[in-house]
mmCIF file of N, CA and C in Angstrom:
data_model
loop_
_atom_site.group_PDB
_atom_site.id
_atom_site.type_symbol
_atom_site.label_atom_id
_atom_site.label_comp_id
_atom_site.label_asym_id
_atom_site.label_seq_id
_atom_site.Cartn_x
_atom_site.Cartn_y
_atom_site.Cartn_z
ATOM 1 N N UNK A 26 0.829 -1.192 0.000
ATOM 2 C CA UNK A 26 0.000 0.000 0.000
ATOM 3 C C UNK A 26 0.873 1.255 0.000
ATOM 4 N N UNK A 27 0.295 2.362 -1.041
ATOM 5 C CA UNK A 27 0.942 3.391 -0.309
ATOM 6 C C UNK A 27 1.124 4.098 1.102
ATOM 7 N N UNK A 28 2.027 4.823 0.876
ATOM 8 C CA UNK A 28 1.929 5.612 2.572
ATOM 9 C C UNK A 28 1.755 7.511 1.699
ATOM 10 N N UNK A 29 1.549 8.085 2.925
ATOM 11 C CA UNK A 29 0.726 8.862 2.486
ATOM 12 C C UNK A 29 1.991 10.016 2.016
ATOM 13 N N UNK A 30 3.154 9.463 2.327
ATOM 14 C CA UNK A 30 4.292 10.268 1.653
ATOM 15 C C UNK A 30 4.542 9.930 0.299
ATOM 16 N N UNK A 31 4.336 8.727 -0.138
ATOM 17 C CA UNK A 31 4.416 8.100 -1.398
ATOM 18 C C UNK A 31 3.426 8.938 -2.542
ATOM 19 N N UNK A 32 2.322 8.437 -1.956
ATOM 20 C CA UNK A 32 1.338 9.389 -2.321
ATOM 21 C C UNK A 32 1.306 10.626 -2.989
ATOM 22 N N UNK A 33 1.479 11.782 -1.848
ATOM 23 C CA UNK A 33 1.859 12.903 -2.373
ATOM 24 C C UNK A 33 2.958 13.259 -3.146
ATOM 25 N N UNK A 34 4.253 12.415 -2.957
ATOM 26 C CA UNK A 34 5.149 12.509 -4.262
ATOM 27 C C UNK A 34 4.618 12.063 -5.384
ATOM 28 N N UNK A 35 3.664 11.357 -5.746
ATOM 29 C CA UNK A 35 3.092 10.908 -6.560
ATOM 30 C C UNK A 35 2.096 12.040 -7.283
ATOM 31 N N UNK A 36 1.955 12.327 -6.409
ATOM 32 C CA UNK A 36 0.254 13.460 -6.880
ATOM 33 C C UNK A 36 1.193 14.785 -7.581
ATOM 34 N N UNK A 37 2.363 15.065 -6.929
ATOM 35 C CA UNK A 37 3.314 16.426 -7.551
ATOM 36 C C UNK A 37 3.870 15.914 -8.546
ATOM 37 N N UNK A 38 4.498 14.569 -8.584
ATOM 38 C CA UNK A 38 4.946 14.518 -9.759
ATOM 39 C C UNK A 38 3.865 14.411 -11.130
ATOM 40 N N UNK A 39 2.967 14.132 -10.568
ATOM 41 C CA UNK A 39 1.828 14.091 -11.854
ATOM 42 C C UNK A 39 1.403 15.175 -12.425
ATOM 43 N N UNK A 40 1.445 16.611 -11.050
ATOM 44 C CA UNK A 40 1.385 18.034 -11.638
ATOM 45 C C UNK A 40 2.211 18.135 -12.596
ATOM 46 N N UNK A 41 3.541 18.041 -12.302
ATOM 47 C CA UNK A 41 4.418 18.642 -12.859
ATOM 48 C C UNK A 41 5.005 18.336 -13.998
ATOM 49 N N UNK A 42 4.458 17.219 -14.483
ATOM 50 C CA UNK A 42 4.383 16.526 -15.123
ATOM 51 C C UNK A 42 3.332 16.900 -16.891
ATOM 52 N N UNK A 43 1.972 17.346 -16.227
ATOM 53 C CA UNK A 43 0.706 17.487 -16.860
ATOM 54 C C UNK A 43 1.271 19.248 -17.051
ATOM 55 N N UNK A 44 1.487 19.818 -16.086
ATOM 56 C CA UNK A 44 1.801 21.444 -16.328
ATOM 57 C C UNK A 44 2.740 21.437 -17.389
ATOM 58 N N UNK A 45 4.061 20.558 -17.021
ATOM 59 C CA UNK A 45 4.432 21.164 -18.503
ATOM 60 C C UNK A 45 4.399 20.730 -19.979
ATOM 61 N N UNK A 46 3.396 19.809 -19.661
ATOM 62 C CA UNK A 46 3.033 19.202 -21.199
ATOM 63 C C UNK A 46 2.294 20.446 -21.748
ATOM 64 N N UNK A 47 1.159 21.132 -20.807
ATOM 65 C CA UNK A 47 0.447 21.703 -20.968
ATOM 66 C C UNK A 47 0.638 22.845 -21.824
ATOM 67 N N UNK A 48 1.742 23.291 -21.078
ATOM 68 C CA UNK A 48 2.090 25.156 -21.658
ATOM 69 C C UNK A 48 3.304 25.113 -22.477
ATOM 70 N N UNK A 49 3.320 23.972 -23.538
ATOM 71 C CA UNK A 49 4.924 23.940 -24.178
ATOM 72 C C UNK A 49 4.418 24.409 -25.886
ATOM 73 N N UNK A 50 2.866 24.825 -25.624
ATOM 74 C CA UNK A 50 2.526 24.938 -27.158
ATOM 75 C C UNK A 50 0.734 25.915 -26.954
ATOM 76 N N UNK A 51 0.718 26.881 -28.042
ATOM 77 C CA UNK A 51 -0.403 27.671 -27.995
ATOM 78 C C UNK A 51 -1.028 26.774 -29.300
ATOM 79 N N UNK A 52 -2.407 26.735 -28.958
ATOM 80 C CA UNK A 52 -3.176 26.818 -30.384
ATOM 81 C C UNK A 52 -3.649 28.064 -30.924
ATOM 82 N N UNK A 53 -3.145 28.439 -32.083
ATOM 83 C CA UNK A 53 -3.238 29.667 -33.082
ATOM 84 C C UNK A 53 -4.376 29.492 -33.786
ATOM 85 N N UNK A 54 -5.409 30.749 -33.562
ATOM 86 C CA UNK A 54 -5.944 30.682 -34.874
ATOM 87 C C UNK A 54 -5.556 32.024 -36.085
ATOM 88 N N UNK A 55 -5.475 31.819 -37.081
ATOM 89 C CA UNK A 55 -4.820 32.209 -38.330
ATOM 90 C C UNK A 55 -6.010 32.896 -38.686
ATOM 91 N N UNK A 56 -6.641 34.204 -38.802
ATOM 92 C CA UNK A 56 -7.585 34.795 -39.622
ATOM 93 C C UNK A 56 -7.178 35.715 -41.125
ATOM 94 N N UNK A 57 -7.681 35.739 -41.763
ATOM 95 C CA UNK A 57 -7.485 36.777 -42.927
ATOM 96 C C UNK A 57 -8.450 37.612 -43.245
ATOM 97 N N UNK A 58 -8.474 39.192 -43.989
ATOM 98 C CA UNK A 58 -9.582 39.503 -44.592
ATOM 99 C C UNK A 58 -8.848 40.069 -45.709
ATOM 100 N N UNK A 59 -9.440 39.490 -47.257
ATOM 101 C CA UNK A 59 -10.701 38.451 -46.961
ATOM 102 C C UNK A 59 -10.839 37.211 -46.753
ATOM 103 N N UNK A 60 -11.237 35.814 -45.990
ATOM 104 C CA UNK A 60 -11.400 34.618 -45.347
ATOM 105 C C UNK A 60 -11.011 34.190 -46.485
ATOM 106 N N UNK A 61 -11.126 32.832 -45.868
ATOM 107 C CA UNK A 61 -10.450 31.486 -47.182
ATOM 108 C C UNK A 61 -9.098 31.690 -47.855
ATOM 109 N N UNK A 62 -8.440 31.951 -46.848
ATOM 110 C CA UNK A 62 -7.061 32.267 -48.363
ATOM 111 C C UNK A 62 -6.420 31.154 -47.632
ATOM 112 N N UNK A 63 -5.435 30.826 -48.413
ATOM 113 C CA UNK A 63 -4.806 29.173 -47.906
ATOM 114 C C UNK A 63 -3.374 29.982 -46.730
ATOM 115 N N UNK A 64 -2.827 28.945 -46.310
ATOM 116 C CA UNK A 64 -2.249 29.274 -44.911
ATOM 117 C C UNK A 64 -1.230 27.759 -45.146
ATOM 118 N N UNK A 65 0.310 28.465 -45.459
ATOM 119 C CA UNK A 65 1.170 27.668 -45.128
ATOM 120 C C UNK A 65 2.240 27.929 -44.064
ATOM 121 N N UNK A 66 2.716 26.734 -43.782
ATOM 122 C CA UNK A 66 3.832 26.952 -42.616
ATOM 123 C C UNK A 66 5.035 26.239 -42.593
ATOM 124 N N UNK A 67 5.639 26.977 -42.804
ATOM 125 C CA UNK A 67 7.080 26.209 -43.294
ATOM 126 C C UNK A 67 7.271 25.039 -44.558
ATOM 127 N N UNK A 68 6.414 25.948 -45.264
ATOM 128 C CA UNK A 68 6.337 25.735 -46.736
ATOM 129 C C UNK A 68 4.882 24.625 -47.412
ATOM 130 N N UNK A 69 4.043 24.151 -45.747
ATOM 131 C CA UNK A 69 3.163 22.924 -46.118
ATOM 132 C C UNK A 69 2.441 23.674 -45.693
ATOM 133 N N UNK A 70 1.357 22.994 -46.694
ATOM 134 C CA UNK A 70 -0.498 23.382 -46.817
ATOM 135 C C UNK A 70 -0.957 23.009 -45.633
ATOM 136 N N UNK A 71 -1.470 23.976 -44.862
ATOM 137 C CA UNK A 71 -2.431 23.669 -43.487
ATOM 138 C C UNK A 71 -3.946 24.347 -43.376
ATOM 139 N N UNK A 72 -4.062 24.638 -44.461
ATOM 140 C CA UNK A 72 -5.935 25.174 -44.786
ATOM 141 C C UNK A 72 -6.265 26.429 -44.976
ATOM 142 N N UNK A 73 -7.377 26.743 -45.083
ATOM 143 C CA UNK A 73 -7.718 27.913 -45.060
ATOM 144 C C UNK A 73 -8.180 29.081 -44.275
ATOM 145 N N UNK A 74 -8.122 30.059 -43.847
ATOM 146 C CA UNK A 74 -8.378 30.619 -43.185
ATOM 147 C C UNK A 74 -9.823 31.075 -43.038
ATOM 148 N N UNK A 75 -10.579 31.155 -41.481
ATOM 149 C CA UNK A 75 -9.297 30.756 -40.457
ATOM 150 C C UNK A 75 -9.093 28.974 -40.432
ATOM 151 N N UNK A 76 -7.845 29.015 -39.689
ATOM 152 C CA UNK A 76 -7.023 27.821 -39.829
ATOM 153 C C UNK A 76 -7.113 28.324 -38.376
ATOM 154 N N UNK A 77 -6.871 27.330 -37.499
ATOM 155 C CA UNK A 77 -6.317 26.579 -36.230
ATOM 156 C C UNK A 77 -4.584 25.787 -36.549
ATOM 157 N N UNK A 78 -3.589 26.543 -35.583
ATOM 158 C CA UNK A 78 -2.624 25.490 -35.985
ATOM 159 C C UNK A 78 -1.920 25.530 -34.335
ATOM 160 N N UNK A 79 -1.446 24.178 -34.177
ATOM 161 C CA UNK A 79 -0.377 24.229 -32.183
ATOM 162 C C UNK A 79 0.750 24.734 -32.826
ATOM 163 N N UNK A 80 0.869 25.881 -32.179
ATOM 164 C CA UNK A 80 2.707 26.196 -32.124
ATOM 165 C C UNK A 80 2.733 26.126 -31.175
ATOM 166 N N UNK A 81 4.701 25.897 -30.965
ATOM 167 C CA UNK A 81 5.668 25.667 -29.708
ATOM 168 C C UNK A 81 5.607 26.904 -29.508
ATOM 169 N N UNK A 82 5.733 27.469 -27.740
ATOM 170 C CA UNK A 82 6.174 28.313 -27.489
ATOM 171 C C UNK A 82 7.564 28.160 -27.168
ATOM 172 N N UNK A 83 8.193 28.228 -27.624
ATOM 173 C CA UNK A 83 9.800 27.730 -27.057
ATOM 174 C C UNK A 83 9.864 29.254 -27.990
ATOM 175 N N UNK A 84 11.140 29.751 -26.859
ATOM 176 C CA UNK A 84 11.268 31.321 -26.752
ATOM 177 C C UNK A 84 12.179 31.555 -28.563
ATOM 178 N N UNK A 85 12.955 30.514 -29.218
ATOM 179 C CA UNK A 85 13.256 30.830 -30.331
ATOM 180 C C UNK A 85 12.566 30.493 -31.540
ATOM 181 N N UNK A 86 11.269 29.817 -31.649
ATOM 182 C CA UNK A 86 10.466 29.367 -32.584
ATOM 183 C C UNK A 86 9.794 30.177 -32.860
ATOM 184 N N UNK A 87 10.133 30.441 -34.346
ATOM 185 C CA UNK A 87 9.513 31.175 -35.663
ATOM 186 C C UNK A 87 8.998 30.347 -36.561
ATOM 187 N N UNK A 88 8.180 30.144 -36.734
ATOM 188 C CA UNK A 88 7.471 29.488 -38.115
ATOM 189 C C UNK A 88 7.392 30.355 -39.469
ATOM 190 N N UNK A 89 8.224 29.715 -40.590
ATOM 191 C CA UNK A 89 7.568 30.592 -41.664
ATOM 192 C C UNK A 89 5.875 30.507 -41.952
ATOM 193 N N UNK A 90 5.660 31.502 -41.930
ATOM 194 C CA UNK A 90 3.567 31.472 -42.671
ATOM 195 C C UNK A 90 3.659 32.444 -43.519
ATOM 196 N N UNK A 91 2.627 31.750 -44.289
ATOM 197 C CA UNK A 91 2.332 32.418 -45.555
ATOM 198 C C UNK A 91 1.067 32.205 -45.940
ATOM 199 N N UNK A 92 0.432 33.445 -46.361
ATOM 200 C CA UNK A 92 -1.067 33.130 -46.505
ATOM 201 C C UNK A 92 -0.895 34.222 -47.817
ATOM 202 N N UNK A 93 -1.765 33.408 -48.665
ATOM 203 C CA UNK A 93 -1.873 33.858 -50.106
ATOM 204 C C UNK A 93 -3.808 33.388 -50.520
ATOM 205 N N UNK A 94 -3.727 34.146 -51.328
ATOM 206 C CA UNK A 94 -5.143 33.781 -51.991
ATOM 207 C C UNK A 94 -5.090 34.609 -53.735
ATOM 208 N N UNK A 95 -5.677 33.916 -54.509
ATOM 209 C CA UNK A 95 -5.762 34.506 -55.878
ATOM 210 C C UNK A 95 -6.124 36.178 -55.941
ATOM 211 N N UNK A 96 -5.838 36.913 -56.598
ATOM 212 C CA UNK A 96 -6.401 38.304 -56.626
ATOM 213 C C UNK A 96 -5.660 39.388 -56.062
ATOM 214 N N UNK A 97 -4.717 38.104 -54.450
ATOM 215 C CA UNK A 97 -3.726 39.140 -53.439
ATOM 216 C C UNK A 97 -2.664 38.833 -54.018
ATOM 217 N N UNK A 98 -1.932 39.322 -53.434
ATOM 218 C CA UNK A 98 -0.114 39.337 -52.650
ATOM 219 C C UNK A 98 -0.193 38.666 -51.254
ATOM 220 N N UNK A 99 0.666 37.790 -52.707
ATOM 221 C CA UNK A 99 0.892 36.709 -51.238
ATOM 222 C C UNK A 99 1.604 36.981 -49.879
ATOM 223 N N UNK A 100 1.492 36.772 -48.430
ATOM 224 C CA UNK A 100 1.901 37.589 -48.020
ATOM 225 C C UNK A 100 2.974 36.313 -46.762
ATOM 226 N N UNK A 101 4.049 36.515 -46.702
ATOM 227 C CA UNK A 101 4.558 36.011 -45.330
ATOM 228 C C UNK A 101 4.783 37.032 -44.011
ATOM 229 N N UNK A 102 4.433 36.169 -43.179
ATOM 230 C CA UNK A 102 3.358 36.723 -41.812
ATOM 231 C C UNK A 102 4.750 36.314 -40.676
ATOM 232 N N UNK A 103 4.553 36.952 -40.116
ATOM 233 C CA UNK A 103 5.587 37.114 -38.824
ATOM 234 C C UNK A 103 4.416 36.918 -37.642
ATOM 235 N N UNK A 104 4.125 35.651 -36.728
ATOM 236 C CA UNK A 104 3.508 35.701 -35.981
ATOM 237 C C UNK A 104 3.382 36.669 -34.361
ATOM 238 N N UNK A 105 2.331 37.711 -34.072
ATOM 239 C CA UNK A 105 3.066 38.109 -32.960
ATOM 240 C C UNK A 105 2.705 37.290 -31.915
ATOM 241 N N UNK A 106 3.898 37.779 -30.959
ATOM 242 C CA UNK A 106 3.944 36.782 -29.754
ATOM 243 C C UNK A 106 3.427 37.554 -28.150
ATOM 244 N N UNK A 107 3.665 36.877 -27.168
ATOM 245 C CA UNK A 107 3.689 37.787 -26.084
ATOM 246 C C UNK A 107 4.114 36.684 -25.214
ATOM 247 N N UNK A 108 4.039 36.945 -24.174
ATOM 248 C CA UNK A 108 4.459 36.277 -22.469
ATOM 249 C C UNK A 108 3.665 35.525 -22.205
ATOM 250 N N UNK A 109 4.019 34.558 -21.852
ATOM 251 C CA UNK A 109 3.415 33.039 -21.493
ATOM 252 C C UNK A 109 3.576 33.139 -19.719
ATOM 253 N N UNK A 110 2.659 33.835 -19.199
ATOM 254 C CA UNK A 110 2.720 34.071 -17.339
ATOM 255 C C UNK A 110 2.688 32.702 -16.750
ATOM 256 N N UNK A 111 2.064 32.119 -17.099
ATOM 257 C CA UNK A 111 2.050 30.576 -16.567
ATOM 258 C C UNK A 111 3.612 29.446 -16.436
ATOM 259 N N UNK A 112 4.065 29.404 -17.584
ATOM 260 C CA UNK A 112 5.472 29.332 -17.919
ATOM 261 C C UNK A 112 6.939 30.154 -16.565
ATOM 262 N N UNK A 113 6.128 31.416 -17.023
ATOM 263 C CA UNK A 113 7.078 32.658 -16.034
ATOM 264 C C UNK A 113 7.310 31.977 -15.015
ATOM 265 N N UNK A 114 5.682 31.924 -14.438
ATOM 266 C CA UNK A 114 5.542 31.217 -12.935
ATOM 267 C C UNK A 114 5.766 29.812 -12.570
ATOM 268 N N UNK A 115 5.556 28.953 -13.124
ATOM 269 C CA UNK A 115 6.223 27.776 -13.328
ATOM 270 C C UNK A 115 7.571 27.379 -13.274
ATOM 271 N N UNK A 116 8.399 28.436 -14.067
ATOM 272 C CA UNK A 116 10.097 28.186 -14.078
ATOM 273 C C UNK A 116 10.290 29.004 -12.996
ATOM 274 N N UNK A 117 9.799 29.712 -12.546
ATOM 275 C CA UNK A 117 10.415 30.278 -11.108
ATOM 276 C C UNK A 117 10.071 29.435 -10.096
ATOM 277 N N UNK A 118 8.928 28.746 -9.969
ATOM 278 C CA UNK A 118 8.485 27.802 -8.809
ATOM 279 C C UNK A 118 9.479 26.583 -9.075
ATOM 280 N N UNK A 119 8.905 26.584 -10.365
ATOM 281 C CA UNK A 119 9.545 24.572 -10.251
ATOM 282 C C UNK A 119 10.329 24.086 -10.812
ATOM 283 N N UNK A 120 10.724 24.769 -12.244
ATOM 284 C CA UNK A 120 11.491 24.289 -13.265
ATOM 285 C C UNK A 120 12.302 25.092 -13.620
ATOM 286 N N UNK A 121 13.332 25.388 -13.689
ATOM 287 C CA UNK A 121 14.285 26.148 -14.702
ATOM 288 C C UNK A 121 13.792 26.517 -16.574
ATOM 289 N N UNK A 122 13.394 25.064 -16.886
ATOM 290 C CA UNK A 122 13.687 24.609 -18.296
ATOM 291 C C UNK A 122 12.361 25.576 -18.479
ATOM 292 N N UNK A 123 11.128 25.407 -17.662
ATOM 293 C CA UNK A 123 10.005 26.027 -18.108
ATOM 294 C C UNK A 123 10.531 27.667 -18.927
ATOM 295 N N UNK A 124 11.294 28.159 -18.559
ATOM 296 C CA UNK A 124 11.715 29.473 -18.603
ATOM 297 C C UNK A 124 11.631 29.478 -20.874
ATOM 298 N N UNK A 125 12.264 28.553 -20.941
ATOM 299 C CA UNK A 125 12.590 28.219 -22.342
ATOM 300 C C UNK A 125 10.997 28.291 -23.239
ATOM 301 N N UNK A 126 10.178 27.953 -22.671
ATOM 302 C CA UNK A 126 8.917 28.290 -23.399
ATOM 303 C C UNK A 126 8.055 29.556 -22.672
ATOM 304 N N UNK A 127 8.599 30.668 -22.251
ATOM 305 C CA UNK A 127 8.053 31.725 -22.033
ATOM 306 C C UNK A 127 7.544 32.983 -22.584
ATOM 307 N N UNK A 128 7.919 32.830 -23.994
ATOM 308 C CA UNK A 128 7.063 33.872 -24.948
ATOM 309 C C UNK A 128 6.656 32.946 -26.141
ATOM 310 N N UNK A 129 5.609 33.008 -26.364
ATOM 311 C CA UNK A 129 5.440 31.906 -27.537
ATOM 312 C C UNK A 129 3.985 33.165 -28.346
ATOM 313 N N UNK A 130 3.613 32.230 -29.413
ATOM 314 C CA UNK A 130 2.371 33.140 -29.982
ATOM 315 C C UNK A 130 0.916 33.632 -29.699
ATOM 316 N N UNK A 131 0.039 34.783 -30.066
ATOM 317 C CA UNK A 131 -0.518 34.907 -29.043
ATOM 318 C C UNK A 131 -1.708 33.946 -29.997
ATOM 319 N N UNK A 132 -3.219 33.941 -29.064
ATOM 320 C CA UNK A 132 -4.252 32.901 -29.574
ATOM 321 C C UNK A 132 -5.109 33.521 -31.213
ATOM 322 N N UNK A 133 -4.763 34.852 -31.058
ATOM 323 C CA UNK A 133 -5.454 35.064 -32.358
ATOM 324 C C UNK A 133 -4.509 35.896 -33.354
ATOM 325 N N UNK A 134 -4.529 35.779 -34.158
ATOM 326 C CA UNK A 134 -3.941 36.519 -35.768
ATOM 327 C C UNK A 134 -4.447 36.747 -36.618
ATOM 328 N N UNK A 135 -4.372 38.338 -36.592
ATOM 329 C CA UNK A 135 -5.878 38.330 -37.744
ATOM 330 C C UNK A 135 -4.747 39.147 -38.409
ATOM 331 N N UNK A 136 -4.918 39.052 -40.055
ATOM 332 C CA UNK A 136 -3.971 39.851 -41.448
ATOM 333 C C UNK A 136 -4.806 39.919 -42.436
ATOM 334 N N UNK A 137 -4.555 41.360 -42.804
ATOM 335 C CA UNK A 137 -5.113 41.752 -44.384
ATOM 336 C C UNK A 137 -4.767 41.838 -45.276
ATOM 337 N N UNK A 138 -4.653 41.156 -46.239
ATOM 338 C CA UNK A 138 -4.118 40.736 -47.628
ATOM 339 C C UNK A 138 -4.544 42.350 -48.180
ATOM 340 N N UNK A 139 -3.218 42.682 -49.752
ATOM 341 C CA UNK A 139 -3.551 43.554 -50.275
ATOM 342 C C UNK A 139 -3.509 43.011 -51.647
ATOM 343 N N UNK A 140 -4.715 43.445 -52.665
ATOM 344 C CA UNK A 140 -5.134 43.136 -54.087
ATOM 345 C C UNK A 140 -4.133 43.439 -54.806
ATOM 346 N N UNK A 141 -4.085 42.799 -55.495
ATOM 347 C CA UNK A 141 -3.006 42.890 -56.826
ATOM 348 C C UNK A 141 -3.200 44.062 -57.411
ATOM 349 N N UNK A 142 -2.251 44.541 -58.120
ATOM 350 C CA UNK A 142 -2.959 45.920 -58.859
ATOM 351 C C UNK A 142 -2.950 45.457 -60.551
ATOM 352 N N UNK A 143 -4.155 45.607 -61.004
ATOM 353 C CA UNK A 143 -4.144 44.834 -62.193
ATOM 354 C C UNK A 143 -3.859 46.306 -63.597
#
């Protein structure tokens, strides 16, 4: 049987465990106006906008994106990012490494394509 020290090492390591699976990646959604224009990332087709995609927050990950649609200029997109507080607080409590995924992308991205000039 456990003892109730077992236990609770058990129950923290399962936090700590689940926390940082948790915050090592944002789900993005990708908007455009005008909608439907296709949405690549690091050169592969991932749909149309809006698109949903997981990025890493790991503090040096850039994804190339590129969202194009007929009519525009195609455009490559620099995702913005911000501070991952959870992360912050995490690598100061518990982890060092957490520190490494502390700015990652934020949940929405919205970009406006400009028309070709015909």
């Amino acid at each position: 049987m456990f003892t109730k020290k077992t236990s609770t090492l058990f129950v923290i390591i399962s936090a700590l465990i689940t926390l940082n699976s948790c915050v090592s990646s944002t789900r993005v959604v990708i908007n455009s106006k005008p909608s439907n224009a296709d949405v690549y990332e690091d050169g592969q087709y991932v749909g149309k906008t809006p698109v949903s995609l997981n990025i890493s927050n790991l503090v040096w990950n850039s994804p190339d994106i590129t969202i194009s649609k007929d009519g525009y200029t195609s455009m490559p997109v620099t995702l913005k990012k911000e501070e991952k507080i959870t992360n912050l607080v995490i690598g100061y409590c518990i982890n060092i490494f957490a520190f490494l995924w502390c700015y990652g992308p934020k949940e929405n991205q919205n970009f406006v394509l400009t028309p070709l000039d015909e």
